Short mmCIF file of C-alpha atoms in Angstrom, two decimals:
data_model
loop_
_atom_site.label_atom_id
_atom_site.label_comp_id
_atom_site.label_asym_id
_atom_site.label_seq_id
_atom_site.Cartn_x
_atom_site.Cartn_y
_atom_site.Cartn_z
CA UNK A 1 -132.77 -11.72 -123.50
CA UNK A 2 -133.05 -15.27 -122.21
CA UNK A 3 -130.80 -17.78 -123.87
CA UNK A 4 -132.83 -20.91 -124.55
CA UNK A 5 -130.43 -24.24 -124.63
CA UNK A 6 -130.97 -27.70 -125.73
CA UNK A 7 -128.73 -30.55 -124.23
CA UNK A 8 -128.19 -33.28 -126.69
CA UNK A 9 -126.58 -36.86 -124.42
CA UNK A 10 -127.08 -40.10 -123.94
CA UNK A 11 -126.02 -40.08 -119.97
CA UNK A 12 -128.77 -39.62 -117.97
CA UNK A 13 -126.66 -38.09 -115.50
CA UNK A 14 -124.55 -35.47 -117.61
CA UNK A 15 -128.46 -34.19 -118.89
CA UNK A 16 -129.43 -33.75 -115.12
CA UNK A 17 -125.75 -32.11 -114.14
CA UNK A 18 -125.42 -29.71 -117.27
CA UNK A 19 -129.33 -29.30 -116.63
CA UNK A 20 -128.73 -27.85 -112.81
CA UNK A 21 -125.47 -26.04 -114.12
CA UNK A 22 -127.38 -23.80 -116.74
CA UNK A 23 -130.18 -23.16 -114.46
CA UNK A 24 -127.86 -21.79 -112.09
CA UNK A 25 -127.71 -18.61 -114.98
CA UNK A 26 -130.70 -16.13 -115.19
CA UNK A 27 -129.40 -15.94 -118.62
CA UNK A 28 -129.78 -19.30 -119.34
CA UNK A 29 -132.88 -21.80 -119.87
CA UNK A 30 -132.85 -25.42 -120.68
CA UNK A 31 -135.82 -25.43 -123.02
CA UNK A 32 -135.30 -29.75 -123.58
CA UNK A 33 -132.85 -32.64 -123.84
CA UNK A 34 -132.04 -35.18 -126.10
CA UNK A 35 -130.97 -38.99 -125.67
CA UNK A 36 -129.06 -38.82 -128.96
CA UNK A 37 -128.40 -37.10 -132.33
CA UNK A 38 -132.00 -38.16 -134.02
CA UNK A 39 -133.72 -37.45 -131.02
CA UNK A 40 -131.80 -34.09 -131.13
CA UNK A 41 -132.57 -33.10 -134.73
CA UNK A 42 -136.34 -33.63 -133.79
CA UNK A 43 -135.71 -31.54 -130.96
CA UNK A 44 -133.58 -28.62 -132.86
CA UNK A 45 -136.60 -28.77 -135.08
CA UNK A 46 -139.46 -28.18 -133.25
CA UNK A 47 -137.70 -26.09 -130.48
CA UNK A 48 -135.09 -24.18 -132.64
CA UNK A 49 -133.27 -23.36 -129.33
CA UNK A 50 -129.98 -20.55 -129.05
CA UNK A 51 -127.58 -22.81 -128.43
CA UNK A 52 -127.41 -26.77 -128.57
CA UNK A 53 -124.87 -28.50 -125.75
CA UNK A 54 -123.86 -31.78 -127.98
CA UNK A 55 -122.20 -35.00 -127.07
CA UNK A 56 -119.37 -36.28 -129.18
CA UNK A 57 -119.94 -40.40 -128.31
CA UNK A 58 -124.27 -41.42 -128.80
CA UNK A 59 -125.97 -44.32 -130.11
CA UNK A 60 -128.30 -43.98 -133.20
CA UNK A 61 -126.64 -40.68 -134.82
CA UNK A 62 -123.73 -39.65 -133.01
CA UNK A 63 -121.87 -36.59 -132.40
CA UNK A 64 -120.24 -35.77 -135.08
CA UNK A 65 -123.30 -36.16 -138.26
CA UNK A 66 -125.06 -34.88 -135.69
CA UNK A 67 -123.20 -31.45 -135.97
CA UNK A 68 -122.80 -31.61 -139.81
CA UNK A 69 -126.71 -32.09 -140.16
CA UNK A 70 -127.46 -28.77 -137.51
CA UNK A 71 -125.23 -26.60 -139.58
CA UNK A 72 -126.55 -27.86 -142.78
CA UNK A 73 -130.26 -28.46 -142.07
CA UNK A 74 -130.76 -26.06 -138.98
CA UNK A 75 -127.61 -23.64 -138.39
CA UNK A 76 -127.12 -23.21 -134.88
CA UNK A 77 -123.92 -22.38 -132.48
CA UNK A 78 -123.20 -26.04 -130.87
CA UNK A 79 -120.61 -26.57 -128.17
CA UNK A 80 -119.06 -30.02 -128.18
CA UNK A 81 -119.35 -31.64 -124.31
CA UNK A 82 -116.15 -34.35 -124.74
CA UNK A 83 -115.10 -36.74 -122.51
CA UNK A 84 -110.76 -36.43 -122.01
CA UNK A 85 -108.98 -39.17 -123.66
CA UNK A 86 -107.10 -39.19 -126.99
CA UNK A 87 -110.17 -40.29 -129.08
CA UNK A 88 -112.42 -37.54 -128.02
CA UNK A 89 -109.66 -35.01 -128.43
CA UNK A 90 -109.48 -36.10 -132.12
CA UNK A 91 -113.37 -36.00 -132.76
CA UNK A 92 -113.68 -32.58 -130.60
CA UNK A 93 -111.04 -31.15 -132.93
CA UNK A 94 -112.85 -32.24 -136.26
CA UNK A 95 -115.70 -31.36 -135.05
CA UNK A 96 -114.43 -27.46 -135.30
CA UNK A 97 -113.70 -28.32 -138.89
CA UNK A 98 -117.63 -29.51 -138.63
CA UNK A 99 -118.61 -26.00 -137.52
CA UNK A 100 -118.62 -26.25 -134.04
CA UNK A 101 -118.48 -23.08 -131.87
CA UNK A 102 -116.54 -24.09 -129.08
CA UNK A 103 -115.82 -27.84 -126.74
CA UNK A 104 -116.21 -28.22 -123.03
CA UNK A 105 -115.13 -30.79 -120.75
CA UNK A 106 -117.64 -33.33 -119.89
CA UNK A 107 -118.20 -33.19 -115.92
CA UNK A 108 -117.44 -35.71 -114.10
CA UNK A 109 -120.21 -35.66 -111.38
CA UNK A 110 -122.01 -33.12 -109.15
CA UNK A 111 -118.85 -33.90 -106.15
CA UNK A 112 -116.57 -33.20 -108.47
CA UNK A 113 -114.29 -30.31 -106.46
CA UNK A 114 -114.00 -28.74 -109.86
CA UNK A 115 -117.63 -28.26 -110.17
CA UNK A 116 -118.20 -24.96 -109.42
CA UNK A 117 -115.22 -23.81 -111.64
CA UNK A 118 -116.31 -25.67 -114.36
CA UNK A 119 -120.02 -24.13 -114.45
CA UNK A 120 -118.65 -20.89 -114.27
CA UNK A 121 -117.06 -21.88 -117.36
CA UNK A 122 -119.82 -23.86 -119.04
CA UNK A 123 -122.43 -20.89 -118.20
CA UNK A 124 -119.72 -18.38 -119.68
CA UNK A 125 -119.47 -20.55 -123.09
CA UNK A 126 -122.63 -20.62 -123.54
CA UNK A 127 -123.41 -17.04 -123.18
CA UNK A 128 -120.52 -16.60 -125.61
CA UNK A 129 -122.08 -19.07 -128.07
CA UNK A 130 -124.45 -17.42 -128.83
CA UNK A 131 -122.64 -14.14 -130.32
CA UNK A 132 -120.75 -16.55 -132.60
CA UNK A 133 -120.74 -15.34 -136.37
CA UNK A 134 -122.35 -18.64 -137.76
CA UNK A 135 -121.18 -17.71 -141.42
CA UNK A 136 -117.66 -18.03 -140.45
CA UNK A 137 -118.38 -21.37 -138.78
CA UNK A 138 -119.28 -23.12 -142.48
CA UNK A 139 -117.37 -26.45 -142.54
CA UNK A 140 -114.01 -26.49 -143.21
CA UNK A 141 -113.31 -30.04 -145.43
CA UNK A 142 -115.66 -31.91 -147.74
CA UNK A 143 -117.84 -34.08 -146.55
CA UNK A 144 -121.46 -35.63 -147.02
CA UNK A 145 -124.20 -34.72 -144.94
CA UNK A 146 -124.71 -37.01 -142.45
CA UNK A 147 -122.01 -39.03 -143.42
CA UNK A 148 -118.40 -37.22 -141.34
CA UNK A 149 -116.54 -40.44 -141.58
CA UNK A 150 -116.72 -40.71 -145.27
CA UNK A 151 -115.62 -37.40 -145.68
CA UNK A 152 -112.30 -38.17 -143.43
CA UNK A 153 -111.39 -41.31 -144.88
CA UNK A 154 -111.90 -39.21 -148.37
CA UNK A 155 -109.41 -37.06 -146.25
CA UNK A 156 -107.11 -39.27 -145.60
CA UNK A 157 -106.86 -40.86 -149.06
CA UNK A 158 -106.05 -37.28 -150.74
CA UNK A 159 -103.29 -36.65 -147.34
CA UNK A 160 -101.66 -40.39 -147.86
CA UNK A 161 -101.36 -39.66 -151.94
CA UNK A 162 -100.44 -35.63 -150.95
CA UNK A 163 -97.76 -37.43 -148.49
CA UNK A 164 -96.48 -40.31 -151.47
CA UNK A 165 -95.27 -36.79 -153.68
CA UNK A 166 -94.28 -34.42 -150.94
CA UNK A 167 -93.96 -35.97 -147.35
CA UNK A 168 -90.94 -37.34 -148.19
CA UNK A 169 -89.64 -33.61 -149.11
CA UNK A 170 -91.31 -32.33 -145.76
CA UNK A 171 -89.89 -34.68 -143.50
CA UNK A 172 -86.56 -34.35 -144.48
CA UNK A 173 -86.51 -30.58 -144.53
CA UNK A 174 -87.63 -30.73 -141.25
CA UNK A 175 -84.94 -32.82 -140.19
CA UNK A 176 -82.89 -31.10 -141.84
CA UNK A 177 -83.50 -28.18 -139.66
CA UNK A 178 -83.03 -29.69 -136.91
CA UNK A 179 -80.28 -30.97 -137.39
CA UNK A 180 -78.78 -27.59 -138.97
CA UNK A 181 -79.91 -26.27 -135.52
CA UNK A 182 -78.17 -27.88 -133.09
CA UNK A 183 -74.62 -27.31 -134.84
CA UNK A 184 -75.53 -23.54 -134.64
CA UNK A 185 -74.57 -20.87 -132.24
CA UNK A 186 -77.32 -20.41 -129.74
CA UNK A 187 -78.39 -16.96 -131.04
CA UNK A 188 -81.61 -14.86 -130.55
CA UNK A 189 -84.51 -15.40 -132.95
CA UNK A 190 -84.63 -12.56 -135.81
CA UNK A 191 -88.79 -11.97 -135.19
CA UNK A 192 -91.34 -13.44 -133.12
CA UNK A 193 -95.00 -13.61 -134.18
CA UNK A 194 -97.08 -14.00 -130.89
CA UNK A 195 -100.38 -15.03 -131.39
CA UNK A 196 -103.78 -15.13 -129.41
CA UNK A 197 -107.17 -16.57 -129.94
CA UNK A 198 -110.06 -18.02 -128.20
CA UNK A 199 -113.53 -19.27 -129.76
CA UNK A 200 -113.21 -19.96 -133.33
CA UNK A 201 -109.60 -20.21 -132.91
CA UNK A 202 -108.49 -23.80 -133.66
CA UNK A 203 -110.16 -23.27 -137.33
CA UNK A 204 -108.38 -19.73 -137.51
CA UNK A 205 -104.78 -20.38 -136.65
CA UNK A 206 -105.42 -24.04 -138.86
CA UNK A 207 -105.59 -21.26 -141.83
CA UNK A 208 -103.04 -18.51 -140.81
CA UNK A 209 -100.42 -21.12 -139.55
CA UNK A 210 -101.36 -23.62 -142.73
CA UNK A 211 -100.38 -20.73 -144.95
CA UNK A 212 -97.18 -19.66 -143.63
CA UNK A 213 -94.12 -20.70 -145.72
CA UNK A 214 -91.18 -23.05 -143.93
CA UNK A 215 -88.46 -20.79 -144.09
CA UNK A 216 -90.21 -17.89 -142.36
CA UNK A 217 -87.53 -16.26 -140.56
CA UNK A 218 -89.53 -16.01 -137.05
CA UNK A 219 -90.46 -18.28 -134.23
CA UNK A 220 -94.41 -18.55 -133.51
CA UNK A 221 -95.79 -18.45 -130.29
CA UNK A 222 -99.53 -19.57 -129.37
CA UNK A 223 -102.17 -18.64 -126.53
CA UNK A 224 -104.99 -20.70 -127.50
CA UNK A 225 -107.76 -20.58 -124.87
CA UNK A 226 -108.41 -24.55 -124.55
CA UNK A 227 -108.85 -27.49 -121.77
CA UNK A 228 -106.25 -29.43 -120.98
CA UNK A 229 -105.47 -32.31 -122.89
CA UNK A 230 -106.96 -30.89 -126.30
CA UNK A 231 -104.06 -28.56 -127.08
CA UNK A 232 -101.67 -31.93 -127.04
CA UNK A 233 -103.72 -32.84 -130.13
CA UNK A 234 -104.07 -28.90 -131.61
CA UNK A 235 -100.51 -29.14 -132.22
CA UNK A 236 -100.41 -32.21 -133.68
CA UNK A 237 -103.53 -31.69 -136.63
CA UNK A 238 -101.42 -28.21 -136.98
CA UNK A 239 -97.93 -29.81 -137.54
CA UNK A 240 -99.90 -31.98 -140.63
CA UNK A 241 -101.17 -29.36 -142.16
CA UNK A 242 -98.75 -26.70 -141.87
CA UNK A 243 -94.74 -26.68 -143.28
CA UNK A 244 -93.83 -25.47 -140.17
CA UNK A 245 -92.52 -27.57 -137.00
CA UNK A 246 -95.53 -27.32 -134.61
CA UNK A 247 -95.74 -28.74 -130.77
CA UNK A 248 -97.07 -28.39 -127.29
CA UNK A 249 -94.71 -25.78 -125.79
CA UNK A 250 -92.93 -27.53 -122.69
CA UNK A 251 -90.78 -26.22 -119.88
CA UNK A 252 -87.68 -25.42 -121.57
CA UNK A 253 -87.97 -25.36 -125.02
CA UNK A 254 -86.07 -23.57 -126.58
CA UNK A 255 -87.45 -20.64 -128.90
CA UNK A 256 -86.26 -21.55 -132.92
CA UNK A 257 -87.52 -19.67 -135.95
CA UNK A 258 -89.64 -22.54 -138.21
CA UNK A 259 -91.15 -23.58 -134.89
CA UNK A 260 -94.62 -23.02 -133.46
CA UNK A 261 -94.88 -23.18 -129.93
CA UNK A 262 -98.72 -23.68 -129.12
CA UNK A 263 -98.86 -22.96 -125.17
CA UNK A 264 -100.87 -26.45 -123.20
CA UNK A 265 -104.30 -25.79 -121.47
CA UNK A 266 -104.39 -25.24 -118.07
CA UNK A 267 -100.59 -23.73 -118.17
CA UNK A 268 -99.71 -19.91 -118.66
CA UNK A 269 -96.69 -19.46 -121.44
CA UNK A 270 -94.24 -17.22 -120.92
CA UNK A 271 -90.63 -16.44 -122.71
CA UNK A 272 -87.40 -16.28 -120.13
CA UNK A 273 -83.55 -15.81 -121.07
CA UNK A 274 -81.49 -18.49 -120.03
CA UNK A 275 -77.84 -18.73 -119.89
CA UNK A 276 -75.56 -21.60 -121.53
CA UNK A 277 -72.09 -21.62 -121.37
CA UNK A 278 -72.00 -18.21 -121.73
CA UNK A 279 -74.59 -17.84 -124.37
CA UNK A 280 -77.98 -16.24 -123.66
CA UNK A 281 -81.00 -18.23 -125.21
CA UNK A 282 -85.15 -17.76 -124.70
CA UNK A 283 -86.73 -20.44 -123.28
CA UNK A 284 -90.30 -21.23 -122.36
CA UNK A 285 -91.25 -21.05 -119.31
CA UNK A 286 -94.58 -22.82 -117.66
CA UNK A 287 -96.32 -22.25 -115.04
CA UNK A 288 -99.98 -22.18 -113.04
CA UNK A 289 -100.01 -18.78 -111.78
CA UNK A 290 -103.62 -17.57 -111.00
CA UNK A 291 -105.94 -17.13 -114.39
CA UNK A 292 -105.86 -13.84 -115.58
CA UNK A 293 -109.33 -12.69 -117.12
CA UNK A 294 -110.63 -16.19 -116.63
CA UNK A 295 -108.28 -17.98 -118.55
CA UNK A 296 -104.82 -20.10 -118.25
CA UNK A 297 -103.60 -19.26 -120.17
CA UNK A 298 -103.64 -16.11 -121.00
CA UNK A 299 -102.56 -13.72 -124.36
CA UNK A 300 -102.02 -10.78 -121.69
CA UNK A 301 -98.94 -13.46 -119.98
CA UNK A 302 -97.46 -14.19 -123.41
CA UNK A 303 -97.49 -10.81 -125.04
CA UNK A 304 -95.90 -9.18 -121.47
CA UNK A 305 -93.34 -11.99 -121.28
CA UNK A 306 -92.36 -11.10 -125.04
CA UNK A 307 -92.14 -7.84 -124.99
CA UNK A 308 -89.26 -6.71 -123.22
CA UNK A 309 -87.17 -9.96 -124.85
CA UNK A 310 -88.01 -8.87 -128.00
CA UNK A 311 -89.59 -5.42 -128.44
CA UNK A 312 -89.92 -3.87 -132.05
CA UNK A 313 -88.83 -7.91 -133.16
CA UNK A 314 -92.62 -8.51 -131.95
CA UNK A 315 -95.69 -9.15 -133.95
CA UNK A 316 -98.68 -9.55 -132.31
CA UNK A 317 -101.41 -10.97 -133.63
CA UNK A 318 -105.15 -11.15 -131.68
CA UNK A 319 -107.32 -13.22 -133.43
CA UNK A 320 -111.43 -14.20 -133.19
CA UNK A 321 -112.55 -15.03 -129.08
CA UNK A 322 -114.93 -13.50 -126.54
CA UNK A 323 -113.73 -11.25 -123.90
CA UNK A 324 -110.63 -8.89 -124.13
CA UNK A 325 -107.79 -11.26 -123.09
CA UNK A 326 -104.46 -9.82 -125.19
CA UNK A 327 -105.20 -6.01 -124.85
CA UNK A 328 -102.92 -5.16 -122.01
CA UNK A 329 -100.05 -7.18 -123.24
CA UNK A 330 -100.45 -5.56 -126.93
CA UNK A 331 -99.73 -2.13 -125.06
CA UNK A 332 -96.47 -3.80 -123.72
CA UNK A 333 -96.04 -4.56 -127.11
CA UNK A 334 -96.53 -1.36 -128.45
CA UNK A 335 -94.60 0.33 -126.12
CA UNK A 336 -91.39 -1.58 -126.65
CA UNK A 337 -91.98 -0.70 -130.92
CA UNK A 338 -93.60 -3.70 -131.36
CA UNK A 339 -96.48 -4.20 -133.69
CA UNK A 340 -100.05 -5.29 -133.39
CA UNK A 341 -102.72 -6.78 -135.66
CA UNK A 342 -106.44 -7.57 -135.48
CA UNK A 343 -108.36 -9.85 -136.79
CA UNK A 344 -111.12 -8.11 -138.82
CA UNK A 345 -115.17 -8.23 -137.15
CA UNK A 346 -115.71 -9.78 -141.56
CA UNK A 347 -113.64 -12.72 -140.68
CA UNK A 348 -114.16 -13.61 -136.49
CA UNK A 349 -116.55 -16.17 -135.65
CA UNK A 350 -116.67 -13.80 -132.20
CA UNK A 351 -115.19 -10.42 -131.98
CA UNK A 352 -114.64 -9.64 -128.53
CA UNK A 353 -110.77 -9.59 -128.24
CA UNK A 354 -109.76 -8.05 -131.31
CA UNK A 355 -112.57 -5.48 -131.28
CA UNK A 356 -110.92 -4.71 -127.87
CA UNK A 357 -107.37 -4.01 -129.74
CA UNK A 358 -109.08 -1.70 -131.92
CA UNK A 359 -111.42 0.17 -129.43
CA UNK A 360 -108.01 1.18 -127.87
CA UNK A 361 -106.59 2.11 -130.77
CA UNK A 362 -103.92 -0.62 -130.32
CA UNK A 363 -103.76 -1.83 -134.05
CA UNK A 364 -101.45 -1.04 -136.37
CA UNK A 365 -103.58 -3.06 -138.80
CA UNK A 366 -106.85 -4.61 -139.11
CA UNK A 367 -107.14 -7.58 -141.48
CA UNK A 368 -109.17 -10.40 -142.26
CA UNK A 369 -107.91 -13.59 -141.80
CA UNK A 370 -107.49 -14.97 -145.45
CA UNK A 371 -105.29 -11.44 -145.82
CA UNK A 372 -103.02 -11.52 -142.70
CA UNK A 373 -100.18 -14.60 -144.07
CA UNK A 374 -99.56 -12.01 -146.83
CA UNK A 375 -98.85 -9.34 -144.84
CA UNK A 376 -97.15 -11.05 -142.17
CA UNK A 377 -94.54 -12.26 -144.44
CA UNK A 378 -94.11 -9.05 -146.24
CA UNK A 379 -93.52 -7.29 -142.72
CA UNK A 380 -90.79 -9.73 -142.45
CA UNK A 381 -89.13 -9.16 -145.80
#
């Protein structure tokens, strides 16, 4: 079956690149493009294609009402194109609250040496679109059709009065914690919950890491299959919304229960043993090995770096994404006692990795998402 896509930009030149790049796929047919987000509606309308390619930044209707008038008016799996730059990280990132499947980078040009990597990817997201479970993709935060910015600043008002009760309280047990932390003994974490996730995952680990309580005795480790640059601001929405410390892993930081460690794009994540005067500590450790199933980085580097540090400390958790990135390194997991949960198919936005765990009979359970903070912390008591 041919996949018919509509390309919604105002650059004349990213319509004619992303035009040649997608009719480079027998898969794939550009069925129409769009100047900007009215033009696109029109367009979505009378064309109702299988995927819709969607700039973030467009005169008239831009990127974002754009998206929140497709999924209300005319649900269809949209892929963000976004330009790098702090901005666009922060709009691609709402825009998953919006509803959006998945963001690619905006190319730079047809010389770009990165070209032919990048439509590799940008062919394979596409294709991968277009399995997405558009009932788990309804948006995420209040807002009025048409109208995203009202429904942030709404946002922020209810965050600035949520912070006036409780931020105080958060901030200080979080320095508080930190502070406890470096007069302690450098000791070995009691668990470690490893997680992976690709499409659909920002909104997923936004609502397993959002419920998990502060004192969780466990450090939390993230694979999330993004570009880089966008994972920088990933931690940072997680970090508001969660009671847990969450950042960008870097080279050498150190491994602390109440931290999430989310790994950057472009970087494989794995856990090393370091010593210090004496003392043996985990520490991450970066690098830009070759990608492994298409991706850096990769669940399969984290869960095989974990497993022999940590063994039956370990759970794994593979969450909603395409392809079956995570499998191999949840049989290193299991065979060092660890354990391993899927999300369930009744929950994914695409169920390609954990339906992998549990076509190899890799899970010890299989829950949906609004289920699995519950059981993690019971596993833990």
């Amino acid at each position: 079956m041919t996949i018919r896509a509509l390309i919604v930009d105002d650059s004349a030149l990213i319509r004619k690149v992303l035009s040649d790049i997608l009719k480079e796929d027998p898969k794939i047919r550009v069925i129409g493009t769009a100047v900007n987000g009215k033009d696109g509606l029109e367009k979505i309308k009378k064309l109702r294609p299988d995927v819709v390619l969607l700039d973030n930044v467009m005169p008239v209707l831009d990127g974002l009402k754009t998206l929140a008038r497709i999924m209300k008016e005319y649900p269809t799996p949209v892929i963000i194109v976004s330009a790098l730059g702090e901005k666009a990280e922060e709009i691609t990132l709402t825009a998953f609250e919006y509803g959006a499947v998945d963001v690619i980078e905006k190319p730079s040009g047809v010389l770009s040496q990165s070209m032919p990597e990048m439509a590799e990817e940008i062919c394979r997201k596409v294709r991968i679109a277009t399995k997405a479970n558009l009932k788990n993709l309804e948006c995420m935060r209040d807002l009025e059709p048409g109208n995203p910015e009202k429904g942030e600043k709404n946002g922020e008002k209810k965050e600035e009065k949520k912070e006036e009760k409780s931020g105080e309280k958060k901030e200080e047990k979080k320095g508080e914690k930190k502070e406890n932390r470096l007069l302690e003994k450098v000791t070995s974490v009691r668990n470690i919950l490893a997680i992976g996730a690709s499409t659909g995952g920002p909104r997923a680990l936004e609502k397993l890491i959002g419920s998990l309580p502060a004192e969780i005795p466990a450090a939390v480790l993230v694979v999330q299959h993004m570009p880089p640059g966008f994972t920088a601001s990933l931690s940072k929405r997680l970090d508001e919304k969660s009671a847990l410390r969450v950042k960008e892993a870097q080279e050498g930081d150190r491994v602390e229960e109440g931290t999430v460690l989310i790994a950057p794009g472009n970087y494989h994540m794995e856990i090393v043993r370091n010593k210090v005067n004496g003392l043996e500590e985990e520490v991450v450790h970066l690098s830009c090995s070759p990608k492994e199933l298409g991706s850096r980085p990769s669940v399969n580097v984290l869960f095989r770096s974990v497993a022999p540090v940590y063994g039956s400390r370990v759970i794994s958790l593979v969450l909603t994404g395409m392809n079956c990135d995570g499998a191999d390194g949840a049989e290193e997991i299991k065979k060092m006692g660890g354990k391993v949960i899927a999300e369930a198919r009744s929950s994914c936005v695409v169920y390609g990795m954990p339906g992998e765990i549990v076509r190899r009979n890799l899970a010890d359970l299989v829950l949906p998402l609004d289920r699995m903070a519950e059981e993690i912390i019971r596993i833990l008591e």
